[in-house]
Tab-separated table of C-alpha atoms in Angstrom:
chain	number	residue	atom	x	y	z
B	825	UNK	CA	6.944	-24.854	6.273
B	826	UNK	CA	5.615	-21.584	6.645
B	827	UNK	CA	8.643	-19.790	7.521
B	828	UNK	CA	10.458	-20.274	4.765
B	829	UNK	CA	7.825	-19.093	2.156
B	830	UNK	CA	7.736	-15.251	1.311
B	831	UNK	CA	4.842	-13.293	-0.379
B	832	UNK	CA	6.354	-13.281	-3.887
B	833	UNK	CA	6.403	-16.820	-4.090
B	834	UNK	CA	2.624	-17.057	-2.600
B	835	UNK	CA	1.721	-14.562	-5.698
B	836	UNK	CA	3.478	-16.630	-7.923
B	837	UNK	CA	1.644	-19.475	-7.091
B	838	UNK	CA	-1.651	-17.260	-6.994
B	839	UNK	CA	-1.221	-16.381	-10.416
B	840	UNK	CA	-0.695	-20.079	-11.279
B	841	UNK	CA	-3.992	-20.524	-10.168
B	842	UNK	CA	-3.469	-22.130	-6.604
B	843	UNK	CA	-6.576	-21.903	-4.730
B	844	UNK	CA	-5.050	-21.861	-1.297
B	845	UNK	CA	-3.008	-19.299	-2.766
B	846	UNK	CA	-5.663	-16.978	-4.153
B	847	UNK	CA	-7.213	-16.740	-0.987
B	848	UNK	CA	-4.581	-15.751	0.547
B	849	UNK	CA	-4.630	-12.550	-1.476
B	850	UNK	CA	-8.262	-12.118	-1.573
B	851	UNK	CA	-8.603	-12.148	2.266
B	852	UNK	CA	-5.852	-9.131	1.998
B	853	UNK	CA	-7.992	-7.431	0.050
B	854	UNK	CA	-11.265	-7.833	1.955
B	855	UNK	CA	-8.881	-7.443	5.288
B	856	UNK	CA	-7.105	-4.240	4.038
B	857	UNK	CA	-10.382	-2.452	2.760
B	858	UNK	CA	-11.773	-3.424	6.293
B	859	UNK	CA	-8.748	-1.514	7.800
B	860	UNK	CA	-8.747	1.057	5.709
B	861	UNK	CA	-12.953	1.891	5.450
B	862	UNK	CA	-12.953	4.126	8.732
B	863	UNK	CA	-9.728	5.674	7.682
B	864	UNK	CA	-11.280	6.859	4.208
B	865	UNK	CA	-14.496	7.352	5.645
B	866	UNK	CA	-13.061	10.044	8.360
B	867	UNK	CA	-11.077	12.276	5.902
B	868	UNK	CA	-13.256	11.380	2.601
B	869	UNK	CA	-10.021	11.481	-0.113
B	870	UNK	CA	-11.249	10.885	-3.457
B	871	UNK	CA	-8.340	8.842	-4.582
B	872	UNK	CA	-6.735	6.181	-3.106
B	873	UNK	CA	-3.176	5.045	-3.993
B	874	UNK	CA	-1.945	1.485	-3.192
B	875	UNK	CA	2.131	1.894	-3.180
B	876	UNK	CA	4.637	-0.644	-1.287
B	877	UNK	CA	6.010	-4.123	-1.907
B	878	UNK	CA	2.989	-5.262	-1.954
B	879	UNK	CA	1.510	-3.014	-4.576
B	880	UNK	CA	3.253	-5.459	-7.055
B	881	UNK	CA	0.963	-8.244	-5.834
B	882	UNK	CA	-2.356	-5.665	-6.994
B	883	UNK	CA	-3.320	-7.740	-10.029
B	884	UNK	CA	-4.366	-10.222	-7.049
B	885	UNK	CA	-5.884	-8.391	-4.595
B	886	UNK	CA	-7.281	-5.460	-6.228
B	887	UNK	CA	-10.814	-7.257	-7.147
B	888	UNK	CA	-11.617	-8.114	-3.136
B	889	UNK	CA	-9.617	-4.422	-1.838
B	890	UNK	CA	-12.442	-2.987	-4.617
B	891	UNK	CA	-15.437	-4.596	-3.257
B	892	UNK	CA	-14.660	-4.110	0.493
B	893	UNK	CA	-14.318	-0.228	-0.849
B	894	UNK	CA	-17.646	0.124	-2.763
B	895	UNK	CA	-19.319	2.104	-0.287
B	896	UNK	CA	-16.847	4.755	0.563
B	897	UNK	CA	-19.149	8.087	0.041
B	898	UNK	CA	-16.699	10.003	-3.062
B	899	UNK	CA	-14.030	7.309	-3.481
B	900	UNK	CA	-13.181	7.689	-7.160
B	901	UNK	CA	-10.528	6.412	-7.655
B	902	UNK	CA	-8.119	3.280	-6.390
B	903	UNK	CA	-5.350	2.515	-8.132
B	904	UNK	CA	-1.583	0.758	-7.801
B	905	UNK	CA	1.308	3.509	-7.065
B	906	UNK	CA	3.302	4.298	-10.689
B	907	UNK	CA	6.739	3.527	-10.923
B	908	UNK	CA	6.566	0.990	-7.825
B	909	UNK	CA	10.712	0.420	-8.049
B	910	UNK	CA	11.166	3.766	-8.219
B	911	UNK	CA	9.669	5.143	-5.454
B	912	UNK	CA	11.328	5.604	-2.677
B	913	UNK	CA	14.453	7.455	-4.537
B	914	UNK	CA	11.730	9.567	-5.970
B	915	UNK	CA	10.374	10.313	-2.262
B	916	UNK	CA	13.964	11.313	-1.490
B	917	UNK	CA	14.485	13.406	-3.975
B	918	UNK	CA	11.446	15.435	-3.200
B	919	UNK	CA	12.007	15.203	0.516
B	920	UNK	CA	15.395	16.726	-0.001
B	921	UNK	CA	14.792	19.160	-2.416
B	922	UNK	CA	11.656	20.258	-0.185
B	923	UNK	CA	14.398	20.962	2.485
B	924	UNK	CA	16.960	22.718	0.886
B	925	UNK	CA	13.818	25.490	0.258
C-alpha cells in the first residue's frame, strides 16, 4: 500500500537500484526544476541551494533537477544545503540573534 510507504524508504530502494523507484526521484527532479524555472528566471540568483528533508534524497534527484535547470540565463551554481540536520537550530539562532539587534 501506498500509505504506509514514506520517502526514505522509496530512496532506499532507489539507491538499491529499483527502477520504479528511481523514477520516482527523477520525475522530482524534472518536476521541481519545472516549478522552479520561472521562479529563477524572474529574479536571476546565481546560486541555488536545495535544503529540506528532502535535500538528503539529492544524490537521486540532483542529475534530472540539473538538466531541467540547464537553461537558466547565470545559474552557477546548484548545490545540496550544508549541514542538512543542523539547520533549522542554525536558522534560529540567527533569527534570534538578528532580533535581539
Amino acid at each position: 500500500r501506498l500509505d504506509e510507504i514514506d520517502v526514505e524508504q522509496i530512496a532506499d530502494r532507489a539507491r538499491a537500484g529499483e527502477r520504479a523507484a528511481r523514477r520516482v526521484f527523477a520525475d522530482l527532479g524534472t518536476a521541481l526544476g519545472q516549478f522552479l524555472t520561472p521562479w529563477l528566471r524572474a529574479f536571476g540568483p546565481t546560486c541555488l541551494v536545495v535544503g529540506g528533508s528532502i535535500a538528503r534524497s539529492w544524490d537521486i534527484f540532483e542529475d534530472s533537477l540539473r538538466a531541467e535547470l540547464g537553461t537558466i540565463p547565470g545559474l552557477r551554481t546548484v548545490t545540496v544545503a550544508a549541514q542538512l540536520e543542523d539547520a533549522p537550530i542554525l536558522g534560529a539562532a540567527y533569527y534570534a540573534a538578528g532580533r535581539q539587534q
